[in-house]
Coordinates of C-alpha atoms and ligand atoms in Angstrom, one line a residue:
M1 CA 131.7 95.0 32.9
S2 CA 133.1 96.0 36.2
S3 CA 135.0 93.5 38.3
S4 CA 133.7 92.2 41.7
H5 CA 136.4 93.9 43.8
S6 CA 134.3 96.8 44.8
T7 CA 135.7 98.6 47.9
T8 CA 133.8 101.1 50.0
I9 CA 135.7 103.6 52.2
A10 CA 133.7 105.2 55.0
G11 CA 134.1 108.9 55.8
L12 CA 132.1 111.8 57.2
A13 CA 128.8 112.5 55.5
T14 CA 129.7 116.1 54.7
A15 CA 127.3 117.3 52.1
R16 CA 124.3 115.3 51.0
G17 CA 123.9 113.9 47.5
Y18 CA 125.4 111.4 45.1
A19 CA 127.7 111.5 42.2
A20 CA 129.5 109.0 40.0
G21 CA 132.4 110.1 37.9
P22 CA 136.1 110.1 37.2
V23 CA 138.6 111.1 39.8
F24 CA 140.6 114.3 39.7
I25 CA 143.4 114.4 42.2
Y26 CA 143.9 117.9 43.4
R27 CA 147.4 118.5 44.7
G28 CA 147.4 121.9 46.5
G29 CA 149.7 124.8 45.8
G30 CA 151.4 124.5 49.2
E31 CA 154.8 125.9 49.9
I32 CA 156.9 127.3 47.1
P33 CA 159.6 124.7 46.3
I34 CA 162.9 126.5 46.6
P35 CA 165.9 125.2 44.7
E36 CA 169.1 125.8 46.8
Y37 CA 172.5 125.1 45.3
V38 CA 176.1 126.3 44.8
I39 CA 176.6 128.1 41.5
G40 CA 179.5 127.4 39.2
H41 CA 182.6 129.7 39.1
G42 CA 182.0 132.7 36.9
Q43 CA 178.2 132.5 37.2
E44 CA 178.0 135.1 39.9
S45 CA 177.2 138.0 37.6
S46 CA 174.3 136.2 35.8
E47 CA 172.9 135.2 39.2
I48 CA 173.1 138.8 40.4
L49 CA 171.3 139.8 37.3
R50 CA 168.6 137.3 38.0
L51 CA 168.2 138.7 41.5
H52 CA 168.0 142.3 40.2
R53 CA 165.4 141.3 37.6
A54 CA 163.3 139.6 40.3
I55 CA 163.6 142.7 42.5
A56 CA 162.5 144.9 39.6
D57 CA 159.5 142.6 38.9
V58 CA 158.3 142.7 42.5
K59 CA 158.8 146.4 42.6
R60 CA 156.6 146.8 39.5
D61 CA 153.9 144.6 41.1
L62 CA 154.0 146.6 44.3
E63 CA 153.9 150.0 42.6
G64 CA 150.9 148.8 40.5
L65 CA 149.2 147.6 43.6
I66 CA 149.9 150.9 45.4
S67 CA 148.5 153.0 42.6
V68 CA 145.3 151.0 42.5
L69 CA 144.9 151.3 46.3
K70 CA 145.7 155.1 46.2
E71 CA 142.7 155.7 44.0
R72 CA 140.7 155.1 47.1
S73 CA 141.4 157.6 49.8
G74 CA 142.8 156.8 53.3
R75 CA 143.8 153.2 52.8
E76 CA 146.1 152.0 55.4
D77 CA 147.1 149.1 53.2
V78 CA 148.9 151.6 51.0
R79 CA 151.3 152.2 53.9
V80 CA 151.9 148.5 54.3
F81 CA 152.9 148.1 50.7
E82 CA 155.0 151.3 50.7
C83 CA 156.8 149.7 53.6
H84 CA 157.3 146.6 51.5
L85 CA 158.7 148.7 48.8
M86 CA 161.2 150.4 51.2
L87 CA 162.4 147.0 52.4
L88 CA 162.8 145.9 48.8
E89 CA 164.9 148.9 48.0
D90 CA 167.0 148.7 51.2
E91 CA 170.7 148.9 50.2
T92 CA 171.9 146.9 53.2
L93 CA 169.6 143.9 52.5
R94 CA 170.4 144.0 48.8
N95 CA 174.2 144.2 49.3
E96 CA 174.0 141.3 51.8
T97 CA 172.2 139.2 49.3
V98 CA 174.7 140.0 46.5
G99 CA 177.4 139.2 49.0
Y100 CA 176.1 135.7 49.5
I101 CA 176.1 135.2 45.7
N102 CA 179.6 136.5 45.3
D103 CA 181.3 135.2 48.4
E104 CA 179.5 131.9 49.0
R105 CA 178.3 131.2 45.5
L106 CA 174.8 130.7 46.6
N107 CA 172.1 130.7 44.0
A108 CA 169.8 133.8 44.1
E109 CA 166.9 131.9 45.9
A110 CA 169.2 130.6 48.6
A111 CA 170.9 134.0 49.0
V112 CA 167.5 135.7 49.4
K113 CA 166.4 133.1 52.0
R114 CA 169.7 133.6 53.9
T115 CA 169.3 137.4 54.0
I116 CA 165.7 137.3 55.0
E117 CA 166.3 134.8 57.8
G118 CA 168.9 137.2 59.3
A119 CA 166.5 140.2 59.0
R120 CA 163.6 138.2 60.4
A121 CA 165.7 137.2 63.5
Q122 CA 166.9 140.8 63.9
F123 CA 163.3 142.3 63.8
G124 CA 161.9 139.5 65.9
R125 CA 164.3 140.3 68.7
M126 CA 163.3 144.0 68.9
N127 CA 161.5 145.2 71.9
D128 CA 159.3 147.7 70.0
P129 CA 156.1 145.9 68.9
Y130 CA 156.1 148.1 65.8
F131 CA 159.4 146.6 64.6
R132 CA 158.5 143.1 65.7
E133 CA 155.4 143.5 63.6
R134 CA 157.6 144.2 60.5
V135 CA 158.5 140.5 60.5
R136 CA 155.3 139.9 58.6
D137 CA 156.4 142.4 56.0
I138 CA 159.7 140.6 55.6
D139 CA 157.8 137.3 55.2
D140 CA 155.8 138.9 52.5
I141 CA 158.8 140.3 50.6
E142 CA 160.5 136.9 50.8
R143 CA 157.5 135.2 49.3
R144 CA 157.2 137.7 46.5
L145 CA 160.9 137.5 45.6
L146 CA 161.0 133.7 45.7
K147 CA 157.9 133.6 43.5
A148 CA 159.5 136.0 41.0
L149 CA 162.7 134.0 41.0
T150 CA 161.2 130.5 40.6
G151 CA 158.3 131.6 38.4
Y152 CA 156.2 129.5 40.8
D153 CA 152.5 130.4 40.6
R154 CA 150.9 127.1 40.0
N155 CA 147.1 126.8 40.1
P156 CA 146.4 123.1 40.3
A157 CA 142.7 123.8 39.3
A158 CA 143.9 124.8 35.9
E159 CA 144.5 121.2 35.1
L160 CA 140.9 120.2 35.6
K161 CA 139.4 119.7 32.1
T162 CA 136.4 117.3 32.4
P163 CA 133.6 117.0 35.0
S164 CA 135.2 115.1 37.9
I165 CA 135.1 114.2 41.5
I166 CA 137.7 116.2 43.3
V167 CA 139.9 114.1 45.5
A168 CA 142.3 116.0 47.8
D169 CA 144.1 115.9 51.0
D170 CA 142.1 118.9 52.1
L171 CA 141.0 122.1 50.4
T172 CA 141.2 125.7 51.8
P173 CA 138.3 128.1 51.1
S174 CA 140.4 129.9 48.5
E175 CA 141.5 126.7 46.7
T176 CA 137.8 125.7 46.6
V177 CA 136.6 128.9 45.1
Q178 CA 139.3 128.7 42.3
L179 CA 137.8 125.4 41.0
P180 CA 135.7 125.8 37.8
R181 CA 132.2 125.0 39.2
D182 CA 130.8 123.4 36.1
L183 CA 133.6 120.7 36.2
V184 CA 133.1 119.7 39.8
L185 CA 130.8 116.7 40.5
G186 CA 131.7 116.4 44.2
F187 CA 134.5 116.3 46.8
A188 CA 136.3 113.5 48.6
T189 CA 139.0 114.5 51.0
N190 CA 141.5 112.8 53.4
G191 CA 141.0 115.4 56.1
G192 CA 138.3 118.0 56.8
S193 CA 135.1 117.8 58.6
T194 CA 131.4 118.6 58.2
T195 CA 131.8 122.2 59.1
S196 CA 135.0 122.9 57.2
H197 CA 134.8 125.3 54.3
V198 CA 134.9 122.7 51.6
A199 CA 131.8 121.3 53.3
L200 CA 130.1 124.6 53.3
L201 CA 130.9 125.3 49.7
A202 CA 129.8 121.8 48.6
R203 CA 126.5 122.3 50.4
A204 CA 126.0 125.7 49.0
L205 CA 126.6 124.4 45.5
A206 CA 124.4 121.4 46.1
L207 CA 127.3 119.1 45.5
P208 CA 128.0 115.9 47.5
A209 CA 131.1 115.7 49.7
V210 CA 132.7 113.1 51.9
C211 CA 135.5 114.3 54.2
G212 CA 137.7 112.4 56.7
L213 CA 138.5 109.6 54.3
G214 CA 142.0 109.1 55.7
D215 CA 144.1 108.2 52.6
I216 CA 141.7 108.4 49.7
T217 CA 144.3 110.3 47.6
R218 CA 146.5 107.2 47.7
R219 CA 143.8 104.7 47.0
V220 CA 142.4 106.1 43.8
S221 CA 144.1 107.0 40.5
P222 CA 143.3 109.9 38.2
G223 CA 140.5 109.1 35.8
E224 CA 139.1 106.0 37.6
I225 CA 135.4 106.0 38.2
V226 CA 134.2 106.2 41.8
L227 CA 130.8 106.5 43.5
L228 CA 130.5 109.3 46.0
D229 CA 127.7 109.1 48.6
G230 CA 127.7 112.3 50.5
T231 CA 124.4 111.4 52.3
N232 CA 125.8 108.4 54.1
G233 CA 129.5 109.3 53.9
A234 CA 131.1 106.7 51.6
V235 CA 133.2 106.4 48.5
T236 CA 133.1 103.2 46.5
I237 CA 136.1 102.4 44.4
N238 CA 135.8 99.9 41.5
P239 CA 132.0 99.4 41.9
S240 CA 130.4 96.1 40.9
D241 CA 127.1 96.2 38.9
D242 CA 125.1 95.4 42.1
V243 CA 126.7 98.3 43.9
R244 CA 126.0 100.6 41.0
R245 CA 122.3 99.5 41.0
Q246 CA 122.0 100.2 44.8
F247 CA 123.6 103.6 44.2
E248 CA 121.0 104.4 41.5
E249 CA 118.3 103.5 44.0
L250 CA 119.7 106.0 46.5
V251 CA 119.7 108.7 43.9
R252 CA 116.1 108.0 43.1
R253 CA 114.9 108.1 46.7
Q254 CA 116.7 111.4 47.3
R255 CA 115.0 112.9 44.2
E256 CA 111.6 111.8 45.5
I257 CA 112.0 113.6 48.8
A258 CA 113.1 116.8 47.1
V259 CA 110.1 116.7 44.7
E260 CA 107.6 116.0 47.5
A261 CA 109.0 118.9 49.5
S262 CA 108.9 121.4 46.6
T263 CA 105.3 120.6 45.9
G264 CA 104.0 120.7 49.5
A265 CA 103.3 123.5 52.0
P266 CA 105.9 126.2 52.5
A267 CA 109.1 124.9 54.1
G268 CA 108.9 124.7 57.8
T269 CA 105.1 124.4 58.1
L270 CA 104.2 122.1 61.1
K271 CA 101.5 119.5 61.0
D272 CA 99.2 121.8 63.1
G273 CA 99.8 124.8 60.8
G274 CA 102.5 126.4 63.0
E275 CA 105.8 127.1 61.5
V276 CA 109.5 127.3 61.9
L277 CA 111.0 129.6 59.2
I278 CA 113.5 127.8 57.0
Y279 CA 116.1 130.1 55.3
A280 CA 119.1 129.4 53.2
N281 CA 122.8 130.0 53.9
I282 CA 124.5 131.4 50.8
H283 CA 127.6 133.2 49.7
P284 CA 128.5 135.4 46.7
G285 CA 129.3 133.4 43.6
I286 CA 126.5 130.8 44.3
P287 CA 123.6 131.0 41.9
L288 CA 120.7 132.5 43.8
A289 CA 118.1 130.5 41.9
G290 CA 119.1 127.3 43.7
I291 CA 117.7 128.5 47.0
T292 CA 114.1 128.8 46.0
E293 CA 114.2 125.5 44.1
Y294 CA 114.7 123.9 47.6
G295 CA 112.0 126.0 49.3
A296 CA 114.0 128.5 51.3
R297 CA 111.9 131.4 52.5
G298 CA 114.6 133.9 52.9
I299 CA 118.4 134.3 53.2
G300 CA 119.4 133.5 56.7
L301 CA 123.2 133.9 56.3
Y302 CA 125.0 135.7 53.5
R303 CA 128.7 135.0 54.0
S304 CA 130.0 138.3 52.6
E305 CA 133.7 137.3 53.1
Y306 CA 133.6 135.2 49.9
L307 CA 133.8 138.5 48.0
W308 CA 137.3 138.8 49.5
L309 CA 138.5 135.3 48.8
N310 CA 140.7 134.6 45.9
R311 CA 142.0 138.1 45.4
E312 CA 144.7 140.4 46.7
T313 CA 142.7 143.5 47.3
E314 CA 139.5 144.5 49.0
P315 CA 136.4 144.5 46.8
T316 CA 135.3 148.2 46.2
E317 CA 132.3 149.6 48.0
D318 CA 130.5 149.6 44.6
E319 CA 131.4 145.9 43.9
Q320 CA 130.1 145.0 47.4
F321 CA 127.0 147.1 46.9
E322 CA 126.1 145.4 43.6
A323 CA 126.6 141.9 45.2
Y324 CA 124.5 142.7 48.3
K325 CA 121.8 144.4 46.2
R326 CA 121.4 141.3 44.0
A327 CA 120.9 139.1 47.1
V328 CA 118.4 141.7 48.7
I329 CA 116.3 141.9 45.5
Y330 CA 116.3 138.2 45.1
A331 CA 115.2 137.7 48.8
G332 CA 112.3 140.1 48.2
K333 CA 111.1 138.0 45.3
I334 CA 111.0 134.8 47.3
R335 CA 108.0 136.2 49.3
D336 CA 106.8 139.6 50.5
G337 CA 108.9 140.8 53.4
A338 CA 111.6 138.1 53.1
S339 CA 114.9 139.5 54.2
A340 CA 118.6 138.9 53.3
N341 CA 120.7 138.6 56.4
I342 CA 124.1 139.9 55.4
R343 CA 126.9 138.9 57.8
V344 CA 129.8 141.4 57.8
L345 CA 133.3 140.3 56.9
D346 CA 134.1 137.1 58.8
I347 CA 137.8 136.5 57.9
G348 CA 140.4 134.8 59.9
G349 CA 140.5 131.3 61.3
D350 CA 140.5 129.1 58.3
K351 CA 139.1 131.8 56.0
L352 CA 142.4 133.5 55.1
V353 CA 142.5 136.2 52.5
R354 CA 145.6 136.9 50.5
G355 CA 147.0 140.3 51.0
I356 CA 144.8 140.9 54.2
S357 CA 145.3 138.0 56.5
T358 CA 148.5 138.0 58.5
K359 CA 150.3 135.1 60.1
E360 CA 149.1 134.5 63.6
A361 CA 150.1 131.8 66.1
N362 CA 146.5 131.0 66.8
P363 CA 144.4 132.3 63.9
F364 CA 141.1 130.9 65.4
L365 CA 141.7 133.0 68.5
G366 CA 143.2 135.9 66.7
N367 CA 142.3 139.2 65.0
R368 CA 139.4 137.8 63.0
S369 CA 135.9 138.8 62.1
I370 CA 134.5 141.8 64.1
R371 CA 137.9 142.2 65.7
Y372 CA 139.5 142.7 62.3
L373 CA 136.8 145.1 61.2
L374 CA 137.1 147.2 64.4
S375 CA 140.8 147.4 63.9
H376 CA 140.4 148.3 60.2
R377 CA 137.7 151.0 60.4
D378 CA 138.0 152.0 56.8
V379 CA 137.2 148.5 55.6
M380 CA 134.3 148.3 58.0
R381 CA 132.9 151.7 56.9
R382 CA 133.0 150.7 53.3
Q383 CA 131.2 147.5 54.0
L384 CA 128.6 149.1 56.1
R385 CA 128.0 151.8 53.5
A386 CA 127.6 149.1 50.8
I387 CA 125.1 147.1 53.0
L388 CA 123.1 150.2 53.9
R389 CA 122.9 151.3 50.3
A390 CA 121.7 147.8 49.3
A391 CA 119.0 148.1 51.9
A392 CA 117.3 150.8 49.8
F393 CA 116.3 147.8 47.5
G394 CA 114.6 145.5 50.0
K395 CA 114.6 144.1 53.5
V396 CA 118.0 143.8 55.0
K397 CA 119.2 142.3 58.2
M398 CA 122.9 142.6 59.1
M399 CA 124.9 140.8 61.7
Y400 CA 128.3 140.8 63.4
P401 CA 130.2 137.6 63.6
M402 CA 132.5 136.4 66.5
V403 CA 131.5 139.0 69.0
S404 CA 132.9 138.3 72.4
C405 CA 132.0 141.3 74.5
I406 CA 129.7 144.3 74.9
E407 CA 132.5 146.8 73.9
E408 CA 132.5 145.3 70.4
L409 CA 128.8 145.8 70.1
R410 CA 129.0 149.3 71.3
E411 CA 131.8 150.2 69.0
A412 CA 130.1 148.6 66.0
A413 CA 127.0 150.6 66.8
T414 CA 129.0 153.8 66.9
V415 CA 130.6 153.1 63.5
L416 CA 127.2 152.3 62.0
E417 CA 125.7 155.6 63.3
E418 CA 128.7 157.5 61.8
V419 CA 128.2 155.8 58.5
K420 CA 124.5 156.6 58.4
R421 CA 125.3 160.2 59.1
E422 CA 127.9 160.3 56.4
L423 CA 125.4 158.8 53.9
D424 CA 122.8 161.3 55.0
E425 CA 125.2 164.3 54.6
T426 CA 126.2 163.2 51.1
G427 CA 122.6 162.5 50.1
I428 CA 123.3 158.9 49.0
P429 CA 120.1 156.8 49.3
F430 CA 120.1 154.0 51.8
G431 CA 117.8 151.9 53.9
R432 CA 117.2 153.2 57.4
D433 CA 115.5 150.3 59.0
V434 CA 118.2 147.6 58.8
S435 CA 117.9 145.4 61.8
V436 CA 121.1 144.6 63.5
G437 CA 121.9 141.2 65.0
V438 CA 124.8 139.4 66.6
M439 CA 126.0 135.9 66.0
I440 CA 126.3 133.8 69.1
E441 CA 129.5 131.8 68.3
V442 CA 131.6 132.3 71.4
P443 CA 130.7 130.9 74.8
A444 CA 131.1 134.3 76.4
A445 CA 128.4 135.7 74.1
A446 CA 126.0 132.9 75.0
L447 CA 126.6 133.4 78.7
N448 CA 126.1 137.1 78.3
A449 CA 123.1 136.7 76.0
D450 CA 120.8 138.7 78.3
E451 CA 123.2 141.7 78.2
F452 CA 123.8 141.3 74.4
A453 CA 120.0 141.3 73.8
R454 CA 119.8 145.0 74.9
Y455 CA 122.0 146.0 72.0
V456 CA 120.6 144.1 69.1
D457 CA 117.4 143.2 67.2
F458 CA 118.1 139.5 66.9
F459 CA 120.5 136.6 67.6
S460 CA 121.8 134.1 65.2
I461 CA 123.5 131.1 66.8
G462 CA 126.5 130.0 64.8
T463 CA 126.9 126.4 66.0
N464 CA 129.8 125.7 63.8
D465 CA 132.0 128.0 65.8
L466 CA 130.1 127.8 69.1
V467 CA 130.7 124.0 69.3
Q468 CA 134.4 124.6 68.3
Y469 CA 135.0 127.2 71.0
T470 CA 133.0 125.4 73.7
M471 CA 134.8 122.1 73.1
A472 CA 138.1 123.6 72.2
A473 CA 138.2 121.4 69.1
D474 CA 139.1 122.7 65.7
R475 CA 136.0 122.4 63.5
G476 CA 138.1 121.4 60.5
N477 CA 140.4 118.8 62.1
D478 CA 139.2 115.2 61.7
S479 CA 141.5 113.9 64.4
V480 CA 139.5 115.8 67.0
A481 CA 136.1 115.2 65.3
Y482 CA 135.0 113.1 68.2
L483 CA 134.9 116.2 70.4
Y484 CA 132.8 118.1 67.9
Q485 CA 129.5 117.5 69.7
P486 CA 126.6 119.8 69.1
M487 CA 124.6 117.8 71.7
N488 CA 127.2 118.0 74.4
P489 CA 125.5 119.0 77.6
A490 CA 127.7 122.2 77.7
V491 CA 126.6 123.2 74.3
L492 CA 123.0 122.5 75.0
R493 CA 123.1 124.6 78.1
L494 CA 124.6 127.6 76.2
I495 CA 122.0 127.3 73.4
R496 CA 119.1 126.9 75.8
E497 CA 120.3 130.0 77.7
T498 CA 120.6 132.0 74.5
V499 CA 117.1 131.0 73.3
A500 CA 115.7 131.8 76.7
A501 CA 117.4 135.2 76.8
A502 CA 116.0 136.0 73.3
K503 CA 112.5 135.1 74.4
R504 CA 112.8 137.2 77.6
H505 CA 113.8 140.2 75.5
G506 CA 111.3 139.5 72.7
I507 CA 113.9 139.3 70.0
Q508 CA 114.2 136.8 67.1
V509 CA 116.6 133.9 67.5
S510 CA 117.9 131.7 64.7
V511 CA 120.5 129.0 64.2
C512 CA 122.6 129.3 61.1
G513 CA 125.3 126.7 61.8
E514 CA 125.3 123.4 59.9
S515 CA 123.7 121.6 62.8
A516 CA 120.4 123.3 61.9
A517 CA 120.3 121.0 58.9
D518 CA 120.6 117.8 60.9
P519 CA 117.2 116.1 61.3
I520 CA 117.9 115.2 64.9
V521 CA 119.8 118.2 66.1
G522 CA 118.2 121.0 64.0
I523 CA 114.7 119.9 65.0
Y524 CA 115.9 119.9 68.6
W525 CA 116.9 123.6 68.2
A526 CA 113.4 124.2 66.7
S527 CA 111.8 122.5 69.7
L528 CA 113.6 124.9 72.1
G529 CA 111.8 127.8 70.4
V530 CA 114.3 128.9 67.7
D531 CA 112.3 131.0 65.2
V532 CA 114.5 130.4 62.1
L533 CA 116.7 127.5 61.0
S534 CA 119.1 128.6 58.2
M535 CA 121.0 126.0 56.2
S536 CA 122.5 125.1 52.9
S537 CA 119.5 124.9 50.6
T538 CA 119.9 121.2 49.6
Y539 CA 119.1 120.3 53.2
I540 CA 115.8 122.1 53.3
P541 CA 113.6 119.4 51.9
V542 CA 114.5 116.8 54.5
I543 CA 114.1 119.2 57.5
S544 CA 110.8 120.4 56.1
K545 CA 109.6 116.9 55.7
V546 CA 110.3 116.1 59.3
L547 CA 108.6 119.3 60.5
A548 CA 105.6 118.7 58.4
N549 CA 105.0 115.5 60.4
L550 CA 105.2 117.1 63.8
T551 CA 103.0 119.4 65.8
R552 CA 104.1 122.1 68.3
A553 CA 103.0 119.8 71.1
D554 CA 105.3 117.1 69.7
L555 CA 108.2 119.6 69.6
D556 CA 107.5 120.5 73.2
E557 CA 107.8 116.8 74.1
Y558 CA 111.0 116.4 72.1
A559 CA 112.6 119.4 73.8
K560 CA 112.3 117.5 77.1
V561 CA 114.1 114.3 75.9
P562 CA 117.6 115.3 77.1
D563 CA 116.1 116.1 80.6
T564 CA 114.9 112.5 80.9
M565 CA 118.5 111.3 80.6
P566 CA 120.4 110.3 83.7
Q567 CA 122.9 112.9 85.0
G568 CA 126.3 112.3 83.5
S569 CA 125.0 111.2 80.1
T570 CA 127.3 111.8 77.1
A571 CA 126.6 113.8 74.0
Q572 CA 126.2 110.5 72.1
E573 CA 123.7 109.1 74.6
I574 CA 121.7 112.3 74.4
F575 CA 121.8 112.1 70.6
N576 CA 120.8 108.4 70.7
A577 CA 117.8 109.2 72.9
C578 CA 116.6 112.0 70.6
Q579 CA 117.1 109.6 67.6
E580 CA 115.1 106.9 69.3
W581 CA 112.3 109.4 70.0
M582 CA 112.2 110.4 66.4
L583 CA 112.2 106.8 65.1
K584 CA 109.3 106.0 67.4
K585 CA 107.4 109.1 66.5
L586 CA 108.0 109.0 62.7
P587 CA 108.8 105.3 61.8
D588 CA 108.1 106.0 58.1
L589 CA 111.0 108.4 58.0
Q590 CA 113.6 106.1 59.4
D591 CA 115.8 106.6 56.4
V592 CA 116.2 110.2 57.4
F593 CA 117.2 109.5 61.0
L594 CA 119.5 106.6 60.7
Ligands
PEP1 C1 128.9 129.3 62.3 O1 130.0 129.4 62.9 O2 128.0 128.4 62.7 C2 128.6 130.0 61.1 C3 127.4 129.9 60.6 O3 129.6 130.7 60.6 P1 130.8 130.1 59.6 O4 130.4 128.7 59.4 O5 130.8 130.9 58.4 O6 131.9 130.3 60.5
MG2 MG1 131.2 131.1 62.4

């Protein structure tokens, strides 16, 4: 029997669904703990030997990496690692480190740190940007050497042995992808937000998640049973029998909605027979079968960067081709003419890739996504080749993330044409009629939507980033979550403008940010005339159910709700008015809107 001291902690409803199970506290890899001490007299030579062994280990790793990379022609990464090798073999740096061990009796780790700090300062002061840039290489060498010396390569996920609810401070995308999927029942984190990558992964895997719980890691102990309610955003510790019963009731109701949706008309069919296409957001590594189970009618966002996560090297063109081909063939089986919309590599920001991402002061405003690709043409070419080759197997759409200006669109179009020519010349089969789109994620892109429309076949509005950049509020930071307002008048204006521009130019417009899955907000995007809502598949049944109860005339009326609000209304007030409209219109679905 459970005791009566059940406690419920409220957090952000991050990914729908319910789970009950034991807690696994995930303590991230974090920084390498460095032991620093003074060695005993006479231990100098054994410490120097340790240093030389670590240098030899790192050298071997680097040489291995270089020879793998050399098998592919023209890789600029080879040069980067060759430069690391040179730094590692640099006599001055090595003698300096040995000097710290001999003269100051520092242990090898402390000696390496001291040498690297000096080198870092020296490079950092140089006027030449090329040399300043070498600071990153020095950081990398330091990390490799310290790893080799301390043997620190802990993977906290390796300790997970039974199906559990993962409780963590926060999880990065690469930490999340390392978790053994079959042992994860759901996520509960201190930090994070509804659009952080743990949220996206949980949604894609149809696992419940609650973020922004404050200090959940301190309030639970490993192995204790908790109830995780991702639909309402709560975690219950030490549940009483009554609370458990209520929880089971919630689980039953959710199952009912899913069953009703999967047996009714195709997802997105309106009451009057009209439709809004409902697609799924997915990424490599997620079982494709899940998407049809929830009624998706195509793949609206394929986050290709997940092929890059959790590894040190770029996936080969063939590896990429096989992954894209699987998605394209699968989309074709959903229904005739269904497409897979592959988004090109969107790294940077919070999606950092080992061996590729570099340290930047402001990664969300840095060399990410399309900017990264345009500055690494080889990587871009290989990806475009793989996508075009996959397009020989079905309908493919392709889109560029984080585009800010026309130049980027023009340059991307030039690279695409070059790649097509290359494929033609070598006689490699590929799909010629891939439509090309742009994600509208930066305010500048929304404001220039009319100009952008001349260069592309469709728009896909990425509200996760568009809200972040419009409000200047990190999408993964719970302490500024109050600013994360999809219904802020500024965001509404940008989205309305984007949709209107798409209509003027006769191109398709979709929303693939998480807001598409919100029954108040997503339906509002549909009411503006958005053609496709793309979301994590578990959210499809609820959105479909709402749409099935509305006509196009209802949507037209709903679109006007924000305009009926007095000037100066807040995002929350606009949201409340929309919610009120929905509750009045569809009182039987109040569970969905509250
Ligand atoms: C978005 O920004 O809304 C989007 C769909 O892209 P991601 O969440 O992968 O950044
Ligand atoms: Mg984005």
